Coordinates of C-alpha atoms in Angstrom, one line a residue:
Chain A
M1 CA -51.4 91.1 132.8
R2 CA -55.1 90.0 132.2
G3 CA -55.7 89.4 135.9
D4 CA -54.7 93.0 136.7
T5 CA -57.3 94.7 134.5
V6 CA -60.0 92.4 135.7
T7 CA -59.4 93.2 139.4
T8 CA -59.1 96.8 138.7
E9 CA -62.5 96.7 136.9
T10 CA -64.0 94.5 139.7
K11 CA -63.1 97.1 142.3
T12 CA -64.5 99.8 140.2
L13 CA -67.7 98.1 140.0
K14 CA -68.0 96.9 143.5
T15 CA -67.5 100.3 145.1
A16 CA -69.7 101.9 142.4
A17 CA -72.5 99.6 143.4
A18 CA -71.7 100.1 147.1
L19 CA -72.1 103.9 146.7
C20 CA -75.8 103.5 145.8
E21 CA -76.4 101.5 149.0
D22 CA -74.6 103.8 151.5
G23 CA -77.8 105.5 152.5
S24 CA -76.9 108.9 151.4
G25 CA -79.8 108.8 149.1
R26 CA -77.7 110.1 146.2
T27 CA -77.7 108.0 143.0
L28 CA -74.4 106.8 141.6
W29 CA -74.1 109.5 139.1
Q30 CA -74.9 112.3 141.6
E31 CA -72.3 110.9 143.9
M32 CA -69.8 110.8 141.0
R33 CA -70.5 114.3 140.0
R34 CA -70.0 115.5 143.6
R35 CA -66.7 113.7 143.9
F36 CA -65.5 114.8 140.4
K37 CA -66.2 118.5 141.3
K38 CA -63.7 118.2 144.2
N39 CA -61.0 117.4 141.7
R40 CA -59.8 120.7 140.5
M41 CA -57.5 119.4 137.8
A42 CA -60.1 117.3 136.3
V43 CA -62.6 120.2 136.3
V44 CA -60.1 122.4 134.4
A45 CA -59.5 119.5 131.9
L46 CA -63.1 119.2 131.3
C47 CA -63.2 122.9 130.6
V48 CA -60.5 122.7 128.2
L49 CA -62.2 119.7 126.4
S50 CA -65.5 121.8 126.2
L51 CA -63.6 124.6 124.7
L52 CA -62.1 122.2 122.1
L53 CA -65.5 121.0 121.3
L54 CA -66.7 124.6 121.2
I55 CA -63.9 125.4 118.7
S56 CA -64.6 122.2 116.5
V57 CA -68.3 123.1 116.3
S58 CA -67.9 126.9 115.7
T59 CA -65.2 126.5 112.9
L60 CA -67.6 124.1 111.2
I61 CA -70.5 126.6 111.6
V62 CA -68.1 129.3 110.1
D63 CA -67.4 127.0 107.2
V64 CA -71.2 126.4 106.5
A65 CA -72.1 130.0 107.0
T66 CA -69.6 131.4 104.8
E67 CA -69.9 128.5 102.3
K68 CA -66.2 127.7 102.8
A69 CA -65.1 131.3 101.7
F70 CA -63.2 131.9 105.0
Y71 CA -61.8 128.3 104.8
K72 CA -60.6 128.8 101.2
T73 CA -58.9 132.2 101.9
Y74 CA -57.6 131.7 105.3
I75 CA -57.0 128.0 106.1
V76 CA -55.9 126.6 102.8
G77 CA -55.3 129.6 100.7
Q78 CA -51.6 130.8 100.3
D79 CA -50.1 134.1 101.1
M80 CA -46.7 133.7 99.9
P81 CA -45.4 137.3 100.7
N82 CA -45.9 136.5 104.3
K83 CA -44.5 133.1 104.5
L84 CA -42.8 132.0 107.7
K85 CA -43.7 135.3 109.3
A86 CA -42.9 135.2 113.1
P87 CA -45.7 135.1 115.7
S88 CA -46.8 138.8 116.7
L89 CA -49.7 140.2 118.8
E90 CA -50.5 142.5 116.0
S91 CA -53.3 140.7 114.6
V92 CA -55.2 137.4 115.4
R93 CA -54.1 135.9 112.2
D94 CA -50.4 136.3 113.2
L95 CA -50.8 135.1 116.7
F96 CA -48.9 131.9 116.1
G97 CA -47.2 133.2 113.0
R98 CA -47.4 131.9 109.4
D99 CA -46.4 128.6 107.9
E100 CA -44.3 128.0 104.8
F101 CA -47.1 129.0 102.5
G102 CA -48.1 132.0 104.5
R103 CA -51.1 130.5 106.1
S104 CA -52.0 131.4 109.6
I105 CA -50.9 128.8 112.0
F106 CA -53.4 130.0 114.6
F107 CA -56.4 129.6 112.4
R108 CA -55.1 126.3 111.0
V109 CA -54.6 125.0 114.8
L110 CA -58.3 126.0 115.4
W111 CA -59.6 124.4 112.2
G112 CA -57.6 121.3 112.9
A113 CA -59.4 120.5 116.2
R114 CA -62.2 118.9 114.5
Y115 CA -59.9 116.2 113.0
S116 CA -58.6 115.0 116.3
L117 CA -61.7 115.4 118.1
F118 CA -64.2 114.0 115.6
I119 CA -62.1 111.2 114.3
G120 CA -61.0 110.2 117.9
I121 CA -64.5 110.3 119.2
S122 CA -66.1 108.4 116.4
T123 CA -63.3 105.9 116.2
V124 CA -63.7 105.1 120.1
G125 CA -67.5 105.2 119.5
V126 CA -67.4 102.3 116.8
A127 CA -64.8 100.5 118.9
V128 CA -66.9 100.6 122.0
L129 CA -69.9 99.4 120.0
A130 CA -68.0 96.5 118.3
G131 CA -65.8 95.7 121.3
G132 CA -68.9 96.1 123.6
I133 CA -70.9 93.6 121.7
L134 CA -68.0 91.1 121.4
G135 CA -67.1 91.4 125.1
A136 CA -70.6 91.3 126.3
L137 CA -71.2 88.1 124.4
A138 CA -68.0 86.6 125.6
G139 CA -68.6 87.5 129.1
Y140 CA -72.3 86.7 129.3
Y141 CA -72.2 83.3 127.5
G142 CA -68.7 82.2 128.5
G143 CA -67.6 78.7 127.4
R144 CA -66.6 78.2 123.9
L145 CA -68.1 81.3 122.5
D146 CA -65.9 83.3 125.1
N147 CA -63.0 81.2 124.1
V148 CA -63.3 81.8 120.5
I149 CA -63.9 85.6 120.8
M150 CA -61.1 86.2 123.2
R151 CA -58.5 84.2 121.3
V152 CA -59.2 86.2 118.2
M153 CA -58.9 89.3 120.3
D154 CA -55.5 88.1 121.8
V155 CA -54.2 87.7 118.2
L156 CA -55.1 91.1 117.3
L157 CA -53.6 92.4 120.4
A158 CA -50.3 90.8 119.5
I159 CA -49.8 93.3 116.6
P160 CA -48.5 96.7 118.1
Y161 CA -51.2 99.2 117.9
T162 CA -49.5 101.8 115.7
L163 CA -48.0 99.2 113.4
F164 CA -51.3 97.6 113.0
A165 CA -52.9 100.9 111.9
I166 CA -50.0 101.6 109.6
A167 CA -50.5 98.2 107.9
I168 CA -54.2 98.9 107.4
V169 CA -53.6 102.2 105.8
A170 CA -50.8 100.6 103.7
A171 CA -53.3 98.0 102.4
L172 CA -56.3 100.3 102.0
G173 CA -54.7 103.5 100.8
T174 CA -54.5 106.9 102.4
S175 CA -57.9 108.7 103.1
I176 CA -59.7 109.9 106.1
V177 CA -62.1 107.0 105.8
N178 CA -59.4 104.5 105.8
L179 CA -57.7 106.3 108.6
L180 CA -60.9 105.8 110.6
I181 CA -60.9 102.1 109.8
A182 CA -57.2 101.8 110.7
M183 CA -57.7 103.7 114.1
T184 CA -60.8 101.6 115.0
I185 CA -60.0 98.0 114.4
P186 CA -56.9 97.8 116.6
R187 CA -59.0 99.5 119.3
I188 CA -61.6 96.8 119.4
P189 CA -59.8 94.0 121.4
S190 CA -59.0 96.2 124.4
M191 CA -62.5 97.4 124.5
A192 CA -63.8 93.9 124.3
R193 CA -61.6 93.0 127.3
V194 CA -62.8 95.7 129.4
V195 CA -66.5 95.1 128.7
R196 CA -66.0 91.3 129.1
A197 CA -64.4 91.8 132.5
A198 CA -67.1 94.2 133.6
V199 CA -69.9 91.9 132.4
M200 CA -68.4 89.0 134.2
T201 CA -68.3 90.7 137.5
V202 CA -72.0 91.5 137.4
K203 CA -73.5 88.6 135.7
D204 CA -73.9 86.3 138.7
R205 CA -75.4 89.1 141.0
E206 CA -79.0 88.6 142.4
F207 CA -80.7 91.3 140.3
I208 CA -79.6 89.5 137.1
E209 CA -81.1 86.2 138.6
A210 CA -84.2 88.1 139.5
G211 CA -84.4 89.4 135.9
R212 CA -84.0 86.0 134.4
A213 CA -86.7 84.5 136.9
A214 CA -89.0 87.2 135.8
G215 CA -88.7 85.9 132.2
A216 CA -86.4 88.5 130.6
S217 CA -84.6 87.5 127.5
D218 CA -81.0 87.4 127.3
L219 CA -80.8 90.5 125.1
R220 CA -82.9 92.4 127.6
I221 CA -80.8 91.2 130.5
I222 CA -77.5 92.3 128.7
A223 CA -78.9 95.7 127.5
K224 CA -80.9 96.6 130.5
Y225 CA -79.3 95.2 133.6
I226 CA -75.6 94.3 132.8
L227 CA -74.4 97.1 130.4
P228 CA -75.6 100.1 132.7
N229 CA -73.6 98.4 135.5
A230 CA -70.6 98.1 133.4
A231 CA -71.0 101.7 132.0
S232 CA -68.5 103.3 134.4
S233 CA -65.5 101.2 133.4
I234 CA -66.3 101.5 129.8
I235 CA -66.7 105.2 129.9
V236 CA -63.2 105.7 131.6
Q237 CA -61.6 103.4 129.2
A238 CA -63.3 105.2 126.4
T239 CA -62.0 108.5 127.5
L240 CA -58.4 107.4 127.9
S241 CA -58.8 105.7 124.3
V242 CA -59.8 109.0 122.6
A243 CA -56.5 110.4 124.0
Q244 CA -54.5 107.5 122.5
C245 CA -56.5 107.9 119.2
I246 CA -55.5 111.5 119.0
L247 CA -51.8 110.8 119.3
G248 CA -52.3 107.9 116.6
I249 CA -54.1 110.3 114.2
A250 CA -51.3 112.9 114.5
A251 CA -48.6 110.3 114.1
L252 CA -50.1 108.8 111.1
S253 CA -50.8 112.1 109.5
Y254 CA -47.2 113.2 110.4
L255 CA -45.9 110.2 108.3
S256 CA -48.3 111.4 105.4
L257 CA -50.5 108.1 106.1
G258 CA -53.5 109.9 107.5
V259 CA -55.1 113.2 106.9
K260 CA -53.2 114.9 104.1
P261 CA -52.1 118.5 103.6
P262 CA -53.4 121.0 102.9
L263 CA -56.0 119.9 105.3
P264 CA -55.1 121.5 108.7
E265 CA -54.6 118.5 110.8
W266 CA -52.3 118.9 113.6
G267 CA -50.0 116.1 112.9
A268 CA -50.0 116.9 109.1
M269 CA -49.0 120.5 109.9
L270 CA -45.7 119.1 111.5
T271 CA -44.7 117.0 108.3
S272 CA -42.8 119.8 106.6
A273 CA -41.7 121.5 110.0
K274 CA -38.2 120.0 109.8
S275 CA -37.4 121.8 106.7
F276 CA -38.0 125.1 108.1
F277 CA -36.4 124.7 111.6
R278 CA -33.8 127.3 111.1
D279 CA -36.1 130.1 110.0
A280 CA -39.3 129.4 111.9
W281 CA -39.5 127.6 115.2
H282 CA -43.1 128.4 115.6
I283 CA -44.3 126.0 112.7
T284 CA -43.3 123.1 115.0
V285 CA -44.3 124.4 118.3
F286 CA -48.0 125.3 118.1
P287 CA -49.6 122.3 116.5
G288 CA -47.6 120.0 118.9
L289 CA -48.9 122.1 121.8
A290 CA -52.4 121.6 120.7
I291 CA -51.9 118.0 120.4
T292 CA -50.3 117.8 123.9
V293 CA -53.0 120.1 125.5
S294 CA -55.9 117.8 124.1
V295 CA -54.3 114.6 125.1
L296 CA -53.4 115.9 128.5
S297 CA -56.8 117.2 129.3
L298 CA -58.4 113.8 128.1
N299 CA -56.0 111.8 130.4
I300 CA -56.6 114.1 133.4
F301 CA -60.3 114.0 132.7
G302 CA -60.3 110.2 132.3
D303 CA -58.2 109.7 135.6
G304 CA -60.6 112.2 137.4
L305 CA -63.6 110.1 136.2
R306 CA -61.9 106.9 137.5
D307 CA -61.2 108.4 140.9
A308 CA -64.7 109.8 141.0
L309 CA -66.2 106.4 140.3
D310 CA -63.9 104.7 142.6
P311 CA -62.7 106.7 145.6
K312 CA -61.2 103.8 147.3
Q313 CA -58.7 102.9 144.7
K314 CA -55.4 104.5 145.5
R315 CA -53.5 106.3 142.7
Chain B
M29 CA -41.1 76.0 136.6
Y30 CA -40.0 74.4 133.4
R31 CA -43.6 73.2 132.7
Y32 CA -44.7 76.9 132.8
I33 CA -42.0 78.0 130.4
L34 CA -42.7 75.2 128.1
K35 CA -46.4 75.8 128.1
R36 CA -45.9 79.6 127.4
V37 CA -43.5 78.8 124.5
L38 CA -46.0 76.2 122.9
L39 CA -48.7 78.6 123.3
L40 CA -46.9 81.2 121.3
I41 CA -46.9 79.1 118.1
P42 CA -50.5 79.3 117.3
V43 CA -50.5 82.9 118.2
L44 CA -47.7 83.8 115.8
L45 CA -49.4 81.7 113.1
S46 CA -52.5 83.6 113.5
V47 CA -50.9 86.9 113.8
I48 CA -49.0 86.2 110.4
F49 CA -52.5 85.3 108.9
V50 CA -54.1 88.4 110.2
V51 CA -51.4 90.6 108.8
F52 CA -51.3 88.5 105.6
F53 CA -55.0 88.9 105.1
I54 CA -54.8 92.7 105.6
M55 CA -52.1 93.1 103.2
S56 CA -54.1 90.9 100.6
L57 CA -56.7 93.7 100.6
T58 CA -54.5 96.0 98.6
P59 CA -56.5 97.1 95.6
T60 CA -53.4 96.8 93.2
D61 CA -51.9 93.5 93.3
A62 CA -48.2 92.5 92.8
A63 CA -48.5 91.8 89.2
E64 CA -49.9 95.3 88.5
V65 CA -47.2 97.1 90.6
I66 CA -44.3 95.2 88.9
L67 CA -45.5 95.6 85.4
G68 CA -46.8 99.1 85.9
N69 CA -48.5 100.7 82.9
D70 CA -47.0 98.1 80.5
G71 CA -49.0 95.3 81.7
T72 CA -51.3 93.7 79.1
P73 CA -54.0 91.3 80.5
E74 CA -52.0 88.3 79.2
S75 CA -48.7 89.2 80.7
L76 CA -50.5 90.1 84.0
A77 CA -52.1 86.7 84.1
R78 CA -48.8 85.1 83.4
L79 CA -47.0 86.9 86.1
R80 CA -49.8 86.3 88.6
Q81 CA -49.5 82.6 87.8
E82 CA -45.7 82.7 88.3
L83 CA -46.1 84.6 91.7
G84 CA -48.8 82.2 92.8
L85 CA -51.4 85.1 93.1
D86 CA -54.0 83.0 91.3
K87 CA -54.2 80.6 94.1
P88 CA -56.7 80.9 97.0
L89 CA -55.6 83.1 99.9
L90 CA -55.1 80.2 102.3
V91 CA -52.7 78.4 99.9
Q92 CA -50.8 81.6 99.5
Y93 CA -50.6 81.9 103.1
V94 CA -49.3 78.4 103.7
N95 CA -46.7 78.9 101.1
Y96 CA -45.7 82.3 102.7
V97 CA -45.2 80.6 106.1
R98 CA -43.3 77.8 104.6
N99 CA -40.9 80.2 102.9
L100 CA -40.7 82.3 106.1
L101 CA -39.5 79.3 108.1
K102 CA -36.8 79.0 105.6
G103 CA -35.9 82.8 106.2
D104 CA -37.4 83.8 102.8
M105 CA -39.7 86.7 102.8
G106 CA -39.9 87.2 98.9
T107 CA -38.2 89.9 97.0
S108 CA -38.9 93.6 97.0
Y109 CA -41.0 94.9 94.1
R110 CA -38.9 97.9 93.7
S111 CA -35.2 97.0 94.4
G112 CA -35.5 93.4 93.6
L113 CA -33.4 92.7 96.7
S114 CA -34.3 89.9 99.2
I115 CA -36.7 91.3 101.9
S116 CA -35.4 89.2 104.7
E117 CA -31.8 90.3 104.0
Q118 CA -33.0 94.0 104.1
I119 CA -34.9 93.5 107.2
F120 CA -32.1 91.8 109.0
D121 CA -29.8 94.5 107.8
K122 CA -31.9 97.0 109.6
L123 CA -33.2 95.1 112.5
P124 CA -30.2 95.8 114.8
N125 CA -30.6 99.3 114.3
T126 CA -34.1 99.2 115.5
M127 CA -33.1 97.0 118.3
I128 CA -30.5 99.4 119.5
L129 CA -32.9 102.2 119.5
A130 CA -35.7 100.3 121.1
C131 CA -33.4 98.6 123.9
S132 CA -31.8 102.0 124.7
A133 CA -35.3 103.4 125.0
V134 CA -36.4 100.8 127.4
L135 CA -33.1 101.3 129.5
I136 CA -33.6 105.0 129.7
A137 CA -37.3 104.6 130.7
V138 CA -36.6 102.0 133.3
L139 CA -33.5 103.8 134.7
I140 CA -35.3 107.1 135.0
G141 CA -38.8 105.8 135.6
I142 CA -38.3 103.4 138.4
P143 CA -36.0 105.7 140.7
A144 CA -38.3 108.6 140.0
G145 CA -41.3 106.7 141.1
I146 CA -39.7 105.3 144.1
I147 CA -38.4 108.8 145.4
S148 CA -41.7 110.2 144.5
A149 CA -43.7 107.7 146.4
K150 CA -41.2 108.0 149.4
K151 CA -41.6 111.7 149.5
Q152 CA -45.2 111.9 148.8
Y153 CA -46.8 115.4 148.4
T154 CA -43.4 117.2 148.6
A155 CA -42.1 119.6 145.9
F156 CA -40.2 116.7 144.3
D157 CA -43.2 114.4 144.2
N158 CA -45.4 117.2 142.7
T159 CA -42.8 117.9 140.0
V160 CA -42.4 114.3 139.0
T161 CA -46.2 113.7 138.9
F162 CA -46.6 116.8 136.7
V163 CA -43.8 116.0 134.3
A164 CA -44.9 112.4 134.0
L165 CA -48.5 113.4 133.2
I166 CA -47.3 115.7 130.4
G167 CA -44.7 113.0 129.3
A168 CA -47.7 110.6 128.8
A169 CA -49.5 113.1 126.6
V170 CA -46.7 114.5 124.4
P171 CA -46.7 112.9 121.0
G172 CA -43.4 111.2 120.6
F173 CA -42.6 112.5 117.2
W174 CA -43.3 116.1 118.3
M175 CA -40.8 115.5 121.3
G176 CA -38.2 114.4 118.9
L177 CA -38.8 117.6 116.6
M178 CA -38.6 119.8 119.7
G179 CA -35.4 118.0 120.8
V180 CA -33.9 118.6 117.2
L181 CA -34.9 122.3 117.5
L182 CA -33.3 122.8 120.9
F183 CA -30.2 120.6 120.9
S184 CA -29.2 120.6 117.1
V185 CA -30.5 123.7 115.7
K186 CA -30.2 126.2 118.6
L187 CA -27.4 124.7 120.7
G188 CA -25.8 122.5 118.1
W189 CA -24.8 119.8 120.5
L190 CA -26.3 116.8 118.9
P191 CA -26.8 115.7 115.2
A192 CA -30.3 116.2 114.0
A193 CA -30.6 113.0 111.9
R194 CA -28.8 109.8 110.8
M195 CA -26.9 107.3 112.6
G196 CA -23.3 107.7 113.5
K197 CA -20.9 105.3 112.0
T198 CA -18.3 105.0 114.6
L199 CA -19.1 104.2 118.4
P200 CA -18.8 107.6 119.8
L201 CA -20.7 109.2 116.9
L202 CA -23.3 106.5 117.2
L203 CA -23.9 107.1 120.8
K204 CA -24.1 110.9 120.1
S205 CA -26.7 110.2 117.4
L206 CA -28.6 107.9 119.5
I207 CA -29.4 110.3 122.4
L208 CA -32.1 112.2 120.9
P209 CA -34.0 109.4 119.1
A210 CA -33.8 107.1 122.2
F211 CA -35.1 109.9 124.5
T212 CA -37.8 110.4 122.1
V213 CA -39.0 107.0 122.0
S214 CA -38.7 106.5 125.7
T215 CA -40.7 109.6 126.7
N216 CA -44.1 108.0 126.9
T217 CA -42.9 104.8 128.3
C218 CA -40.9 106.5 131.0
A219 CA -43.9 108.5 132.1
M220 CA -46.0 105.5 132.3
I221 CA -43.4 103.5 134.3
T222 CA -42.9 106.6 136.6
R223 CA -46.6 106.7 137.3
Q224 CA -46.9 103.0 137.9
T225 CA -43.8 102.8 140.1
R226 CA -45.2 105.7 142.2
S227 CA -48.7 104.2 142.6
S228 CA -47.7 100.6 143.4
M229 CA -45.0 101.9 145.8
L230 CA -47.6 103.9 147.7
E231 CA -49.8 100.7 148.0
V232 CA -47.1 98.8 149.8
I233 CA -45.5 101.8 151.7
K234 CA -48.3 101.8 154.2
Q235 CA -48.3 98.0 154.9
D236 CA -47.8 96.8 158.3
Y237 CA -44.8 94.7 157.4
I238 CA -42.9 97.8 156.4
D239 CA -43.3 99.2 159.9
T240 CA -42.3 95.8 161.3
A241 CA -39.2 95.8 159.2
R242 CA -38.3 99.3 160.3
S243 CA -38.9 98.5 164.0
K244 CA -36.6 95.4 163.6
G245 CA -33.9 98.0 162.7
V246 CA -33.5 97.0 159.1
K247 CA -31.7 99.5 157.1
E248 CA -33.9 102.0 155.2
S249 CA -32.2 101.0 151.9
V250 CA -32.9 97.4 152.5
V251 CA -36.6 98.2 153.4
T252 CA -36.9 100.4 150.2
F253 CA -35.6 97.6 147.9
R254 CA -36.1 94.2 149.5
H255 CA -39.5 94.9 151.3
M256 CA -41.1 97.5 149.2
L257 CA -39.9 97.4 145.7
S258 CA -39.9 93.7 145.3
N259 CA -43.5 93.6 146.4
A260 CA -44.5 96.5 144.1
L261 CA -42.6 95.2 141.1
I262 CA -45.4 93.1 139.5
P263 CA -47.6 95.8 138.2
I264 CA -44.6 97.7 137.2
I265 CA -43.5 94.8 134.9
T266 CA -47.1 94.7 133.6
V267 CA -46.7 98.2 132.5
I268 CA -43.3 97.6 131.0
G269 CA -44.7 94.8 129.1
L270 CA -47.6 96.7 127.8
Q271 CA -45.3 99.5 126.8
I272 CA -43.2 97.5 124.6
G273 CA -45.9 97.4 121.9
V274 CA -46.2 101.2 122.3
L275 CA -42.4 101.5 122.1
L276 CA -42.1 99.4 118.9
G277 CA -44.8 101.6 117.3
G278 CA -43.2 104.7 118.6
S279 CA -39.8 103.7 117.1
V280 CA -41.5 103.3 113.7
I281 CA -42.5 106.9 113.9
T282 CA -39.3 108.1 115.6
E283 CA -37.0 106.5 113.1
N284 CA -38.8 108.5 110.3
V285 CA -38.1 111.7 112.3
F286 CA -34.5 111.0 112.6
A287 CA -33.9 109.2 109.4
W288 CA -32.8 106.4 111.5
P289 CA -32.0 103.3 109.3
G290 CA -34.3 100.7 111.1
I291 CA -37.4 98.7 110.0
G292 CA -39.6 101.6 111.0
K293 CA -38.1 103.7 108.2
Y294 CA -38.1 100.7 105.9
V295 CA -41.7 99.9 106.3
V296 CA -42.9 103.7 105.7
D297 CA -40.6 103.9 102.7
S298 CA -42.0 100.5 101.3
I299 CA -45.5 101.9 101.9
T300 CA -44.7 105.0 99.8
N301 CA -43.3 102.8 97.2
R302 CA -46.4 100.4 97.4
D303 CA -43.9 97.6 98.0
T304 CA -46.4 95.1 99.7
P305 CA -44.2 92.1 100.4
A306 CA -41.8 94.5 102.3
V307 CA -44.5 96.0 104.4
L308 CA -45.8 92.4 105.0
G309 CA -42.3 91.3 106.1
C310 CA -41.7 94.2 108.4
V311 CA -45.1 93.9 110.1
V312 CA -44.7 90.3 110.6
V313 CA -41.1 90.7 112.0
I314 CA -42.2 93.4 114.4
S315 CA -45.2 91.4 115.6
V316 CA -43.2 88.4 116.2
L317 CA -40.6 90.5 118.3
F318 CA -43.5 91.9 120.3
S319 CA -44.9 88.4 121.0
L320 CA -41.5 87.2 122.0
A321 CA -41.1 90.4 124.3
N322 CA -44.5 89.6 125.8
L323 CA -43.3 86.1 126.3
C324 CA -40.3 87.3 128.2
V325 CA -42.4 89.4 130.5
D326 CA -44.8 86.5 131.1
L327 CA -41.7 84.5 132.0
L328 CA -40.4 87.2 134.3
Y329 CA -43.7 87.0 136.1
A330 CA -43.0 83.5 137.0
F331 CA -39.7 84.5 138.7
V332 CA -41.3 87.6 140.5
D333 CA -44.8 86.4 141.3
P334 CA -44.8 83.8 144.1
R335 CA -48.3 82.7 143.1
I336 CA -47.2 81.5 139.9
K337 CA -44.0 80.0 141.3
S338 CA -46.0 77.9 143.7
Q339 CA -48.4 76.7 141.2
Y340 CA -45.6 75.0 139.3
S341 CA -43.1 74.3 142.0
K342 CA -43.9 70.6 142.3

């Protein structure tokens, strides 16, 4: 199992390094961009992701600009006369229909983007940082330190991810901060593994040796020479992790262990869906579609990145 | 071969002890302790202190942990705060239901995923291949619980073919009630297995020895299974192994969607009731199961991967 990831990462790095030396004069990143643009699906996915980011940011701006007036009336404010109203094209507010409290599902889906995206990205960000430091130390120094760090990571990996997150929320209580902690900690070990593998493949190369001969400190060697070379595999892993995180956030919120109603988180919007099946299918369909589209785009984008960084790898 | 198996089994012991410690430590972070939950609002400082002493909560964490493991080996996970029932009995009551769900999900995923992946790879870039690839891509992105909800919406509410929740009592009813949850749990796993099977089949399909086998006049079915699949199997098994954790996590959520009386439903109910020892017991049991499943996968490698086989063949 372990060997497999290591070889994949090794391949990524080797071909990535080879690209710079193929005489085309393009840098690795230019080469990658060129290759990425050829993958039409991945470009579409990137557009969807940019749109999601745009939605998240602009809804935040609306909140700030209207001092949450819009949020209070349309996102959490109830409109009981219109409850469970079916979707219609008459007004933007009714595009996806209304939920059991008469709130616009379309608006709530838009406003919910921020939870998935921001919690997902910040979670993975912290996990990359923590896992990166641990993995870099383990990979660079090797020996006993490597053994200790990686055995601890193995233990953390022996607890199924979702259950691990559920246990943390159960112990700390339900809140957005605790959800962040619960999503982050179980992510660290797999990140540490990826970074360790990447570091190990470059640490014995000549340019590292050269850096050391020039008197660079270990910290400088890791930060300046090793990590940039390991970046491609970390970025790919991080992108795919954000997708997993979004699924995790939605699942936990669905179980009422994450973001709580009335906040418009996509998973939380589905919690009560089962009670209204008979009268209103639209309550269930749209938030779930939003989750699927985001995760799908991230997966396609991540795969596209991987292919762009490593064209020789068959998929 | 036996040495390899023995080594893997022995390695499991420290891992399991550490896993239990991690879970134990996490659960000890709960801001309200057992004594406060049991006594509720009627607790005076004296009675709280007395109860803590009785439960051993005044001892250092490590001592509590050792006591817990000692009891665990005897099959005792303490009693539930809420119902006062033995937690181990509760868990072993519900464990078979979770196993039925998880095992049928693995079965579905393997039975659909591997053939789909094989055909897809053999007919690369045909309409079939494109459809499978597309469906697998979506299957890997759909949240399991939403899949379940959509299944209920279509098959229970609209068509009325399958029950929306709860486990059937007799065998035919059980099977009928199993269909939706099992497919729900298996969605992501099935997608991952399909993708892995397809890509590792594509790796071997172009190898020279496949042409050799064909030109020798070996039947196509033998080429597919003996020459291609057996060589493509290792990464597929890796993915199945990695997916078991996803699957166990997925069944926790799916059980709650379908009110399936397994450990997953029990753990979430226990969290709602702030029943810490029950949550601890559930997480420990599922993590142990996960480690055992990983062990099985590792052992399976030994049978499939000639490199490991030769290492220990003396």
